[in-house]
Each structure stands twice: as C-alpha cells, then as structure tokens.
Coordinates of C-alpha atoms and ligand atoms in Angstrom, one line a residue:
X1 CA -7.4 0.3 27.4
X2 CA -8.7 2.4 24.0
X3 CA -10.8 0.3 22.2
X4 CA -8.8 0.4 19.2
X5 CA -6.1 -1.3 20.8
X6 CA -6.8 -4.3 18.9
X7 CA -4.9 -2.7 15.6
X8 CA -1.1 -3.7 14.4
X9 CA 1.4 -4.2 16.8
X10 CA -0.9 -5.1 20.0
X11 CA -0.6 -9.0 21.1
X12 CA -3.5 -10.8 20.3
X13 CA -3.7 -11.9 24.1
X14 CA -4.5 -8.2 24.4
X15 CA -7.7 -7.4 22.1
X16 CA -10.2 -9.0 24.4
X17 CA -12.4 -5.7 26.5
X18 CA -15.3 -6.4 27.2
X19 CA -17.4 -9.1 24.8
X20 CA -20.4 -6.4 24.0
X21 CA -17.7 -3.6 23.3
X22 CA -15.6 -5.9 21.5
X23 CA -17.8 -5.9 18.6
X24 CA -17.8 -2.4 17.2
X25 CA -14.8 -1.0 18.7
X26 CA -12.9 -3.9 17.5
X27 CA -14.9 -3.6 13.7
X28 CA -14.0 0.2 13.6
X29 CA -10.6 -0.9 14.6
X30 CA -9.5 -3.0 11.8
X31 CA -11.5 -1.1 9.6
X32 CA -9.3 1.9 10.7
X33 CA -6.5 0.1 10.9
X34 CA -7.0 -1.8 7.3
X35 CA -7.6 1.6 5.6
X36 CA -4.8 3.1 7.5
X37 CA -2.7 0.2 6.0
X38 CA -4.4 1.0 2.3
X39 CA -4.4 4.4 2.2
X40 CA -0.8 5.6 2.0
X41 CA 1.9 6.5 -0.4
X42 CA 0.8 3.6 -2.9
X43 CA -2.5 6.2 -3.5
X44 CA -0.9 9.5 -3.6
X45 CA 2.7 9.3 -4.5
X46 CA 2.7 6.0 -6.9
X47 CA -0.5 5.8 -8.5
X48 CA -0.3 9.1 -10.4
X49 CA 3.5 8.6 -11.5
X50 CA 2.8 4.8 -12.7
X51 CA -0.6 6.2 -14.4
X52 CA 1.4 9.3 -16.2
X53 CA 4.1 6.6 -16.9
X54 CA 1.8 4.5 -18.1
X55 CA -0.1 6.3 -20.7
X56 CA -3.3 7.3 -18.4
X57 CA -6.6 6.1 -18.8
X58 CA -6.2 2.5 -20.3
X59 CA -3.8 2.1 -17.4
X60 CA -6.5 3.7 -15.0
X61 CA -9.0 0.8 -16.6
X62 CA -6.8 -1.7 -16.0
X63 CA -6.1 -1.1 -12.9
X64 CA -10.0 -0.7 -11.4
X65 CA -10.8 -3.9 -13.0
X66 CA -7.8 -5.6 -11.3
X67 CA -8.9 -3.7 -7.8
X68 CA -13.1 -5.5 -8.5
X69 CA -12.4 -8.6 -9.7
X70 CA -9.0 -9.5 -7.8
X71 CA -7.9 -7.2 -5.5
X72 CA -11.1 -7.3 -3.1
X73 CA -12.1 -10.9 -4.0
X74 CA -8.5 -11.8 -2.5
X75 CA -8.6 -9.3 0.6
X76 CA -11.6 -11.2 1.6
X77 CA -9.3 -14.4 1.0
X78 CA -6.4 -13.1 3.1
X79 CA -9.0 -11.5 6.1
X80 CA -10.7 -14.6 6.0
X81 CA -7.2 -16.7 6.5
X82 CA -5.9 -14.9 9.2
X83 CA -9.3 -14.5 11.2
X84 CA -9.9 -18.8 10.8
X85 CA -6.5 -19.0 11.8
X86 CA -6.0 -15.9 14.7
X87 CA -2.7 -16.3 13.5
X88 CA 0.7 -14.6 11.8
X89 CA 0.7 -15.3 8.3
X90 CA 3.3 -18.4 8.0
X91 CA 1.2 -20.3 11.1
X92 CA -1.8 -19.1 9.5
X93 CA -1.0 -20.5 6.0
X94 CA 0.3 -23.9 7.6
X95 CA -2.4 -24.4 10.5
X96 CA -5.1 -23.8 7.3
X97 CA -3.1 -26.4 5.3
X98 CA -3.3 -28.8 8.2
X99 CA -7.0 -28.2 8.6
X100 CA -7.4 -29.2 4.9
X101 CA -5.2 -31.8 5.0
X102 CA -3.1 -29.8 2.4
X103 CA 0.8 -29.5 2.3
X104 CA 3.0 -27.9 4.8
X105 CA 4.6 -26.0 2.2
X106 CA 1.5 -23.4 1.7
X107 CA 3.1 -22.0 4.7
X108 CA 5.6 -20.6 2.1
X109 CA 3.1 -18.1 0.7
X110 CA 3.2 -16.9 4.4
X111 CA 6.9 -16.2 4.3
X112 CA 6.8 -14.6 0.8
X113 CA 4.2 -12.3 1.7
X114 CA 6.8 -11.0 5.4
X115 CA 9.5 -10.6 2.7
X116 CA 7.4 -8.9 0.3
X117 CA 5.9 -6.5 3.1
X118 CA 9.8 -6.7 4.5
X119 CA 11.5 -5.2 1.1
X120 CA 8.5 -2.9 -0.2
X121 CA 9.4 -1.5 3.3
X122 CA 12.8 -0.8 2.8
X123 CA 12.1 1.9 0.1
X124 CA 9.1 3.3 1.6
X125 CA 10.8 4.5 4.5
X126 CA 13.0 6.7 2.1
X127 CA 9.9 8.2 0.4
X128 CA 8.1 9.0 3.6
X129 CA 11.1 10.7 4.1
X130 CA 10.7 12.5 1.2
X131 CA 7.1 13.4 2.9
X132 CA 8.3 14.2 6.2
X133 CA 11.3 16.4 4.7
X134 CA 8.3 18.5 2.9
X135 CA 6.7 19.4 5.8
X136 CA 9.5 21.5 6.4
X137 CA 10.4 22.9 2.9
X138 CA 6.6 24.0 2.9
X139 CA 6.3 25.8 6.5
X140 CA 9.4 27.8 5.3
X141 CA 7.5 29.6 2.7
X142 CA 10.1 27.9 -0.1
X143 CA 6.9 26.5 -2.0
X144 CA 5.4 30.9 -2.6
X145 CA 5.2 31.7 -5.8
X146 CA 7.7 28.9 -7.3
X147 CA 8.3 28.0 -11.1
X148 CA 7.9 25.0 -12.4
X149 CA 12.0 24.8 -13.1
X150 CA 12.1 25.7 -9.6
X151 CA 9.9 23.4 -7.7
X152 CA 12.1 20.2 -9.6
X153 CA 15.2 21.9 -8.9
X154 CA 14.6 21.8 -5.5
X155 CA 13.5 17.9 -5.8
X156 CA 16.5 17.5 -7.4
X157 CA 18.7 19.1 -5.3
X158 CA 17.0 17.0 -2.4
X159 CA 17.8 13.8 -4.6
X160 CA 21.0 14.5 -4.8
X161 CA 21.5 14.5 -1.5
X162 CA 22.5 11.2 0.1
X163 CA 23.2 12.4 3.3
X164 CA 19.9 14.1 3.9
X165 CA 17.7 11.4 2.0
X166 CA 19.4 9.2 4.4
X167 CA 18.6 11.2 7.4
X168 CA 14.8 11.6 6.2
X169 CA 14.7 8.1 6.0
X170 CA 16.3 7.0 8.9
X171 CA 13.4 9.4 11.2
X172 CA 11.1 7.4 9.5
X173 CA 12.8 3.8 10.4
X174 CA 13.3 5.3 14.2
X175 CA 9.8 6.5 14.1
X176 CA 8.0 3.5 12.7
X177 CA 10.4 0.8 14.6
X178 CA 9.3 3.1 18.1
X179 CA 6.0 2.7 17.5
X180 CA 5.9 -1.1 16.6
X181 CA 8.0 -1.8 19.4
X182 CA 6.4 -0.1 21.7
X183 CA 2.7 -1.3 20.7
X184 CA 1.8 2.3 21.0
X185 CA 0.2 1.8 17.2
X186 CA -3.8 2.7 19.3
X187 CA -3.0 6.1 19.2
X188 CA -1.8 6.3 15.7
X189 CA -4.9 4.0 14.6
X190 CA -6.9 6.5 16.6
X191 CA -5.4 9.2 14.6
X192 CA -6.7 7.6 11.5
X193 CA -10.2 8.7 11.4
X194 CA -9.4 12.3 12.0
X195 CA -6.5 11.5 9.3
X196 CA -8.6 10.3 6.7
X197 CA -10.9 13.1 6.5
X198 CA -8.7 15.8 6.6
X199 CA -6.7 13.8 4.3
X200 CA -9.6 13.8 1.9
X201 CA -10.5 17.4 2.5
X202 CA -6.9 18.6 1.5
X203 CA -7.3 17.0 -1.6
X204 CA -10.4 18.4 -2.5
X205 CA -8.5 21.4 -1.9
X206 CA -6.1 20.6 -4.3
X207 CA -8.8 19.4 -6.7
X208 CA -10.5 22.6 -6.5
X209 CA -6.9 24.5 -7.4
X210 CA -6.5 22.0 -10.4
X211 CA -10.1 22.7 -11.7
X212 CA -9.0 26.5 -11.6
X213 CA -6.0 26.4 -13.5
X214 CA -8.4 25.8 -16.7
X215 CA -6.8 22.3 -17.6
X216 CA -9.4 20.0 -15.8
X217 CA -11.0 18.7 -18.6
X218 CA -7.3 17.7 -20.1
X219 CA -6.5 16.0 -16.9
X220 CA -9.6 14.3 -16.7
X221 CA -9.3 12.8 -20.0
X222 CA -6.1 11.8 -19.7
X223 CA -6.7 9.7 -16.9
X224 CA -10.6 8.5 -17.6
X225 CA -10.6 8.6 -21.5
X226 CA -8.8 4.7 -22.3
X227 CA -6.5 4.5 -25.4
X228 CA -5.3 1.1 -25.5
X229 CA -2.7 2.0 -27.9
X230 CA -1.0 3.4 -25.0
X231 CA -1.0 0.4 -23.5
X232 CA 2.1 -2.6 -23.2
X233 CA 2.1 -6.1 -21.5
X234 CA 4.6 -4.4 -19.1
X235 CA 1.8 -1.8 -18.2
X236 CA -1.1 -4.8 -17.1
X237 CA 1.2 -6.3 -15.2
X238 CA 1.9 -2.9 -13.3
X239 CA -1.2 -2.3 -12.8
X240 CA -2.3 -5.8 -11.3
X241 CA 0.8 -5.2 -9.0
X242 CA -0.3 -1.7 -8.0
X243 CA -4.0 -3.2 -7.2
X244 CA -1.9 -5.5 -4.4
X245 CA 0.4 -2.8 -3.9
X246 CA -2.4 -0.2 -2.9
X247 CA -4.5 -2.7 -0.9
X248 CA -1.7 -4.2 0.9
X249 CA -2.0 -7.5 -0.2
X250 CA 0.0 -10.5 -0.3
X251 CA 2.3 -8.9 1.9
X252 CA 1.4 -10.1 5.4
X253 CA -0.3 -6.9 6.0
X254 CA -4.0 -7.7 5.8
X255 CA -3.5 -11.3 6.9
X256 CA -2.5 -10.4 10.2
X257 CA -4.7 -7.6 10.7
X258 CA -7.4 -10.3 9.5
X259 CA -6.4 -12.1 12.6
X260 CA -7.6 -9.5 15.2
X261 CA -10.5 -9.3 13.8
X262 CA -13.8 -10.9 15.7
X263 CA -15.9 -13.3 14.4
X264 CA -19.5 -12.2 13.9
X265 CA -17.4 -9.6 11.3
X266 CA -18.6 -9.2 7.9
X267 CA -15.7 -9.7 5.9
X268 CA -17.5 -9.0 2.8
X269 CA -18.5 -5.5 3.8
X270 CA -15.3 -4.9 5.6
X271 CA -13.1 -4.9 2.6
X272 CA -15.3 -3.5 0.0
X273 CA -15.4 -0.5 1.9
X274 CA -11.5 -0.4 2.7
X275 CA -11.5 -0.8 -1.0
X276 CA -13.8 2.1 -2.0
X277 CA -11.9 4.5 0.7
X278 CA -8.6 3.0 -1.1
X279 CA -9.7 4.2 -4.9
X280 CA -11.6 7.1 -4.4
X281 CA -8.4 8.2 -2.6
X282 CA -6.1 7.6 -5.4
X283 CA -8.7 9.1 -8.4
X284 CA -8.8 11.8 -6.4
X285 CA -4.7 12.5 -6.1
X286 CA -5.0 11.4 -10.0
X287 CA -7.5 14.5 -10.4
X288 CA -5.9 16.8 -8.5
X289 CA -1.7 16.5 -10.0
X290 CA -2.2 15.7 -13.9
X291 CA -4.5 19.4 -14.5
X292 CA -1.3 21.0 -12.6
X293 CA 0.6 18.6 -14.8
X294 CA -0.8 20.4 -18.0
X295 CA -1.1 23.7 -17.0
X296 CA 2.5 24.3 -16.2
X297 CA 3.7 22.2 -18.5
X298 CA 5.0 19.4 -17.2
X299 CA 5.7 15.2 -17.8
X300 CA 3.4 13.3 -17.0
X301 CA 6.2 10.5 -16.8
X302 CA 8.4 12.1 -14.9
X303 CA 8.5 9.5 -12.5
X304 CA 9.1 9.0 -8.6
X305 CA 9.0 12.8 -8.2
X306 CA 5.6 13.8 -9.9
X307 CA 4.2 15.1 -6.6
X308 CA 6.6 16.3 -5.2
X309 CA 7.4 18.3 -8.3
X310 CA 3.7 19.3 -9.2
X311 CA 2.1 20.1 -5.8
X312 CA 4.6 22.5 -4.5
X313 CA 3.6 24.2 -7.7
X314 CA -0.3 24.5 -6.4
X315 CA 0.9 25.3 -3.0
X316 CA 2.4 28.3 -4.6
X317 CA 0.3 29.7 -6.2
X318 CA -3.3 28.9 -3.7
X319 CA -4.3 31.2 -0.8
X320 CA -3.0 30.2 2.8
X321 CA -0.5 27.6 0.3
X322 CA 1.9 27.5 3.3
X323 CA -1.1 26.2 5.9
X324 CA -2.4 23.6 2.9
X325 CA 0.8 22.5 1.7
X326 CA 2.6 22.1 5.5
X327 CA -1.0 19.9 6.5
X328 CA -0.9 18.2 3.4
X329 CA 2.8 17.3 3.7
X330 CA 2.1 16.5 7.3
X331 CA -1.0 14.1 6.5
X332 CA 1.0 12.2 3.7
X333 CA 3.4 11.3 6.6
X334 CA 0.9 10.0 8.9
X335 CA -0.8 7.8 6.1
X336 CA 2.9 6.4 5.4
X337 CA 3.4 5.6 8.5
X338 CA -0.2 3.6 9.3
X339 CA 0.9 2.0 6.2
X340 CA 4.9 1.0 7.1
X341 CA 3.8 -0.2 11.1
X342 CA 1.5 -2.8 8.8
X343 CA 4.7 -3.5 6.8
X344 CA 6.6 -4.5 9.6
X345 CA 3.8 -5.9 12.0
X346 CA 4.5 -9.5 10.4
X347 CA 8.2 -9.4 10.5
X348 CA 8.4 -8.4 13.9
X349 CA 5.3 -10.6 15.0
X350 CA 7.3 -13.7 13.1
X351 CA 10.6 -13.2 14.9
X352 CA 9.1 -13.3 18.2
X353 CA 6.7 -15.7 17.4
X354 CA 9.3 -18.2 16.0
X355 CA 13.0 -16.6 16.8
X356 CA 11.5 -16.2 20.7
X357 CA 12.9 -12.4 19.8
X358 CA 11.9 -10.1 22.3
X359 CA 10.1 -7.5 20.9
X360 CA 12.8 -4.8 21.2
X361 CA 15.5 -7.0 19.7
X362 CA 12.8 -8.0 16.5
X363 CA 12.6 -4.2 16.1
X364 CA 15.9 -3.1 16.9
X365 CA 17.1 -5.7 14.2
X366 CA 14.5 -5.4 11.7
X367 CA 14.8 -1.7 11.7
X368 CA 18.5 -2.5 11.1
X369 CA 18.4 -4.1 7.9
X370 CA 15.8 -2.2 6.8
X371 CA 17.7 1.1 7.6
X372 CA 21.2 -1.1 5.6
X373 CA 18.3 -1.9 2.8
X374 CA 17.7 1.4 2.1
X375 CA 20.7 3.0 1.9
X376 CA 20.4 1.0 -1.5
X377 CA 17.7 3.1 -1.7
X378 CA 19.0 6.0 -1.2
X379 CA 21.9 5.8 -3.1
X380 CA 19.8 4.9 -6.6
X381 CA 18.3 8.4 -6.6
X382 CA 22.1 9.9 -6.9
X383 CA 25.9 8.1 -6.8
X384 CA 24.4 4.9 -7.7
X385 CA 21.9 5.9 -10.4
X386 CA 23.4 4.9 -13.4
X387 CA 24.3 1.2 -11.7
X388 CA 21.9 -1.0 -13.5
X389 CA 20.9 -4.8 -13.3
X390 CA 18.6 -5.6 -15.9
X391 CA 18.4 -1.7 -16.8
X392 CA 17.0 -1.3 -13.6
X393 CA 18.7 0.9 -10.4
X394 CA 18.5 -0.7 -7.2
X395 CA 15.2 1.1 -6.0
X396 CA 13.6 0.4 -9.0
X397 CA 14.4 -3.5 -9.1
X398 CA 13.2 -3.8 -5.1
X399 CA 10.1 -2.0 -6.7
X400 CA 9.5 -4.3 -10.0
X401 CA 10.5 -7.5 -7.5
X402 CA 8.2 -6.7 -5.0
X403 CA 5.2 -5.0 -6.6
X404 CA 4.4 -6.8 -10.2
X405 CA 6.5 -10.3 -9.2
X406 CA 5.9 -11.0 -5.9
X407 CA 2.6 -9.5 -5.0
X408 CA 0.9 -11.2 -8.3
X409 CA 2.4 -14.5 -7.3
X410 CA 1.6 -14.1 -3.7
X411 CA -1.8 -13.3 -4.7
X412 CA -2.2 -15.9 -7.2
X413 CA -1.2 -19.0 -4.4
X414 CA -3.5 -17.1 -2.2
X415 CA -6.4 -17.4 -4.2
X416 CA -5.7 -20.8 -5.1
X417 CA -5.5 -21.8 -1.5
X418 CA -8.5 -20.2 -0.2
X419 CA -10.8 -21.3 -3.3
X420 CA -9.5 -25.2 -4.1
X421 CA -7.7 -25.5 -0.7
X422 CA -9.5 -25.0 2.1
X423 CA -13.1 -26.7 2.3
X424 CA -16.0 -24.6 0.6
X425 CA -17.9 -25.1 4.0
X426 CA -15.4 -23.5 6.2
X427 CA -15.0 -20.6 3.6
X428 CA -18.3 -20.0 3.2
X429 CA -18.7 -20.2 7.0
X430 CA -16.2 -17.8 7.6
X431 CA -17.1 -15.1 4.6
X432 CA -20.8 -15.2 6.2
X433 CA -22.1 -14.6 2.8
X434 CA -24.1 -18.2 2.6
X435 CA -24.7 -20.7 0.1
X436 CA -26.1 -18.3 -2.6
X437 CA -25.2 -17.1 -5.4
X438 CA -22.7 -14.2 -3.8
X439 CA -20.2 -17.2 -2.3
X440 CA -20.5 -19.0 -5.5
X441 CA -19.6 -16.3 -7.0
X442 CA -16.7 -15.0 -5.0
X443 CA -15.7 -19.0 -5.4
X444 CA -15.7 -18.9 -9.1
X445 CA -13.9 -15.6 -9.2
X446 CA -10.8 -17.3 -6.9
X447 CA -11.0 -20.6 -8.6
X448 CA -10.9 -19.1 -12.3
X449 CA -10.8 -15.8 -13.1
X450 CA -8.3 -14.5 -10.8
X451 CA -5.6 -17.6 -11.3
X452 CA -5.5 -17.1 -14.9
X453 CA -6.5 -13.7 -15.2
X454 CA -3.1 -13.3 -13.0
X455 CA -1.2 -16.5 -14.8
X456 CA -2.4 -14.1 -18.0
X457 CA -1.1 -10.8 -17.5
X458 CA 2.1 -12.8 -16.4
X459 CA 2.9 -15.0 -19.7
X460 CA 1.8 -11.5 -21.4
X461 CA 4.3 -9.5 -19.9
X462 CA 7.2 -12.2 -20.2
X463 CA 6.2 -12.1 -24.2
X464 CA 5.4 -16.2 -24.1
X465 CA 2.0 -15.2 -25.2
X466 CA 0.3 -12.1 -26.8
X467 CA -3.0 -10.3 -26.7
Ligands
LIG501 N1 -1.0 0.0 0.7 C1 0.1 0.9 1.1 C2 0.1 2.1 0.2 O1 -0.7 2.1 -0.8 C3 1.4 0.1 1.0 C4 1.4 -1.2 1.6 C5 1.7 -2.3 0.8 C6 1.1 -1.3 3.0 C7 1.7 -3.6 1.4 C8 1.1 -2.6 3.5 C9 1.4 -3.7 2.8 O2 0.8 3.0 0.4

C-alpha cells in the first residue's frame, strides 16, 4: 500500500503500515494532504478578487493578522480534536464533550462544519470548472495575442453559458465523487508534492511577466501599502472568513484529516508550515494578477472573474504562453480538486458512519445534491443573475453564508471548546508544546483573543458596534 494512503478518503482501519514507516510517511501524508486541502482556489482565484474588491492592502493586513493570530491557533485546535478523538468531526466533537464532561450539543459544531464544507462545495465544483474548461481554451491557442476586451468577452461568453458551465461543473462532481468513492485519493495526495512546486514555479512565471509589464511597483502597493480608509466592517469580516476559508477550517476538513494523523506528530509545526505554504501561495497570485491588472487597464473589483480575465492576458503576450497557460490551467484544477475530496471527505465519512450508507450510495447521493446545488450556481452567473435575496444572487449568498457566517462562528465555538472545554492537561498533552510559555500562550489566544476578536469583527459588521 503507498504510504500516503493515510490521506482523505482511506478508512482509518487502513492507515496502519508498518509502525517505524508509519511515522514519516504518515507526517508527509497529512502534511501533503492538509496543504493539498489549503492550497486551492481560495489562494488563487478568491483571494485576489476579494483583495481588489476590497480595497488592497488594508484588506491584505487584515487578513495576515487573522491567518497568525486565529487562523493557525485554531487549526492546531481542530488537528488536535480530531487526532484525541481518531474520529469524524460530529463523534469527534461529542466523544471530546464526553471526555470533559461537557454537553452533547458541542457535537453541533461538528455538523455545522459538514454543511459548511457540504455548501462551500457546491460552488466550488462550478469554478473548478471554470479551471478545467481553461485548460482547453488555452491549448487552442485562443489566449495569443488577446486584448483585454477580448480575454473578458470570452469569460463572459463562457458565463453566459449555462449549459457548458453546467457541463464543466458536473466533470468536476463526477471526478471528485470517483475519487472519494473509490478511496483512490493516495495517488492524487501523491500528486501533491510534484503539484505544489510546479504550482509555485508557474507563478513565479507569471510574477516574472507581471514585473515586466512596468506596473510592479503599482501592484505591489496596492496590495502591501494599507489605507484603512479603504476599509468597511463588511471588509474584516471578509477577511476573517477568507483566513477559514483558505485554511479549510471549520468545515470538517482539517478535523478529519487531524484524525489520521499519528501521535508522536507535532501539531504545532504541522500547521504553521501548512499555513506558510497557504500565504506565500496566495501573495504570490496577489503579485502576479494586480501589475497585469494595471497595465492593461483593468478593475481591480471586477469580481469572480479577475483571473480568468487577467491571466489569459499574460499568457498572450509571454513566450511558450500556450505551454504556461495550458499547465497553469491544468495545475489550478488539481489544487481544486485536493481541495473539494477534503470538502466532501466528512460528508461522505458521516453518512456511512451514521446512515450505515455504503460508500457508493454516500457518494452517489452527495454528489447528487451537490450537482442540484449547483445548478443554483450556475444559473446566478447568467438567467438568474438579477434574482436577489438580500441583494445577493444565489452564488453569492451560499458564498457570504458559508465563508464570513458560518466559518467565523464555527471557528469561534471551536476555539471556545478546545481552550475552556477540554481539560488544559489533555490539550497541552496533545499539542506537545508543554507547560511553558508557548501552550500558555496558544491558551490565552483561544480563550481571549480569538472569541472576541471574532465576536468583534461580527457586532462590527452587523453595525451594533463601531470601530
Ligand atoms: N482551502 C480551500 C481553498 O483555499 C477551500 C476549502 C475550504 C477546502 C474548506 C476545504 C475546506 O481553496
């Protein structure tokens, strides 16, 4: 069996190989499989539209400082939940709460996080198809020598599209349902550490075209150089959603990968560096689209489409585009897909678990709804586009519900749990990081600063208090 087996959608009664293997394959496994869960379209697609929506560098501020001070102190929460527990996030939650004597009821966060993962899914599967659709508009040779008007009339002829949006999307639900169901995820884990470097190099690419089109220093500035003015209570609250969003938190995603993972793990060193690979990732698309952004003219809040109108654009105009843009295209895919077998891992894992679902039937009907989920979807980039509930179409309320409502809140009962909840001996047992200073602070940080940083950026974006 590969030793990466352990990752996503393999039963737990499978990880064990043998005990002195078990350690580093299985710690280079989740490590893979955690950063294949990160990294995806949350780093190249959505950060740079929310940052250019956003106003740039006050935005980008934000948002690191939610990543240090909540995003990785809860990760090590979540890992350290589902590896106490071994696990799927509602058991874990409840089998924790029994330990401490605490309510049943925690198990909710649990379900809230498989729904969250559940509905964030249902919309990514219709941008990876957006990805996967790419590959193909770039090998044609439609990206050579295009205009800016060009590149988003060809996105928007795409969006306009139901019929092949739908098609896109529904590969994407096949794909990632085949893969889950079949437990195959090893290989694509596998994949991941070629993946990530070449994804990394392609970028650099593309960050070497942006330094050449002699707007650098303007995209730099917009996304490094803060001004707060720029700045509303909505934007916070985006950003502390995109910090969950991007590290797959409170979604059931890093909870059960948690729960593969050994014990003599450092947990601490685990998901700083998933969280390092995460950011640098996502600076780096940042630094690479808002120079093209500039030099061609263009919004940086366009929206949804931002890549896919601003890369072709690069692709164009670089040497061997076709080769760059086709990998590049391909790569996104991939990274979606590590990302949307993690989405799904916990839904399918919980209908066997509980429903007694065989495996096939989870995915067969959790790929159904999802596929029904996102023909909503679908239809908001075109016929349904002007069909508003609280001035929001239905992609972008399944975005706002999910990314700055639930994700906070699932975040905020996580850290909760973890740091008043469970005893402060099993924590500090389980985080490995002793009774110094580092547990106290990582204690202090989940008892205080993250509740009410997140309580916070909530009252200020509801307008009950102002800063
Ligand atoms: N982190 C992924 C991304 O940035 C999305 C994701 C969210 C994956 C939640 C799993 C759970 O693309």
């Amino acid at each position: 069996m590969s030793d990466l087996t352990v990752a996503g959608s393999v039963p737990a009664d499978r990880l064990t190989t043998s005990p002195k293997r078990l350690q580093w394959s299985s710690r280079m496994a989740f490590i893979l499989a955690a950063a294949g869960s990160a990294v995806g379209l949350g780093n190249i697609w959505k950060f740079p539209y929310i940052t250019g929506e956003n106003g740039g560098g006050a935005f980008v501020l934000v948002y690191l400082a939610c990543i240090l001070l909540i995003g990785i102190p809860v990760m090590m929460a979540e890992i350290m939940i589902g590896r106490r527990a071994q696990k799927n996030p509602t058991d874990a939650m409840a089998a924790l709460a029994l330990e401490a004597k605490a309510s049943k009821l925690w198990q909710g966060v649990g379900w809230m996080g498989v729904i969250t993962g559940f509905l964030i899914l249902s919309f990514y599967t219709v941008i990876a198809g957006w990805a996967v659709s790419y590959i193909f508009t770039s090998g044609s040779g439609a990206f050579t020598d295009i205009t800016p008007d060009q590149a988003g009339a060809m996105f928007g002829a795409m969006l306009a599209d139901p019929v092949r949006l739908l098609s896109w999307s529904t590969l994407v639900v096949i794909l990632t349902m085949y893969i889950v169901g079949r437990g195959v995820s090893a290989g694509l884990e596998k994949a991941v550490s070629y993946l990530m470097p070449g994804l990394l190099i392609l970028i650099l690419i593309m960050v070497g075209y942006a330094m050449s089109t002699g707007h650098f220093m303007e995209g730099l500035e917009f996304l490094f150089a803060p001004d707060f003015s720029k700045l509303s209570t909505e934007s916070v609250l985006v950003a502390l959603g995109h910090a969950f969003f991007t590290l797959s938190l409170a979604s059931g995603a890093i909870m059960t990968y948690g729960s593969y993972l050994p014990k003599n793990t450092s947990i601490v060193k685990t998901s700083i560096a998933v969280a390092i690979v995460d950011t640098v990732v996502a600076l780096l698309a940042g630094m690479a689209i808002f120079p093209i952004v500039f030099a061609y003219g263009l919004e940086p809040g366009a929206g949804p489409g931002l890549i896919f109108v601003t890369l072709p654009i690069a692709f164009g105009q670089m040497p061997f585009g076709i080769v760059f843009g086709t990998l590049f295209f391909v790569m996104l895919s991939i990274a979606a897909l590590t990302s949307a077998i993690s989405l799904i891992e916990p839904a399918v894992a919980w209908l066997t678990e509980k429903c007694q679902f065989s495996r096939l039937k989870a995915c067969v009907t959790s790929g159904l709804v999802l596929w029904i989920l996102g023909v909503g979807t679908v239809l908001s980039f075109n016929i349904w586009e002007q069909h508003k509930i609280f001035g929001k179409n239905f992609f972008e309320l399944i975005d706002f519900l999910t990314a700055n409502l639930m994700m906070p809140l699932g975040g905020l009962l996580v850290a909760i749990f973890s740091a008043w909840i469970i005893n402060s001996k099993v924590a500090e047992q389980e985080l490995g990081l002793g009774k110094g200073i580092c547990f106290k602070l990582w204690q202090l940080t989940m008892r205080y600063l993250t509740p009410i940083g997140i309580v916070v950026v909530f009252l200020n974006a509801l307008g009950v208090i102002s800063l």
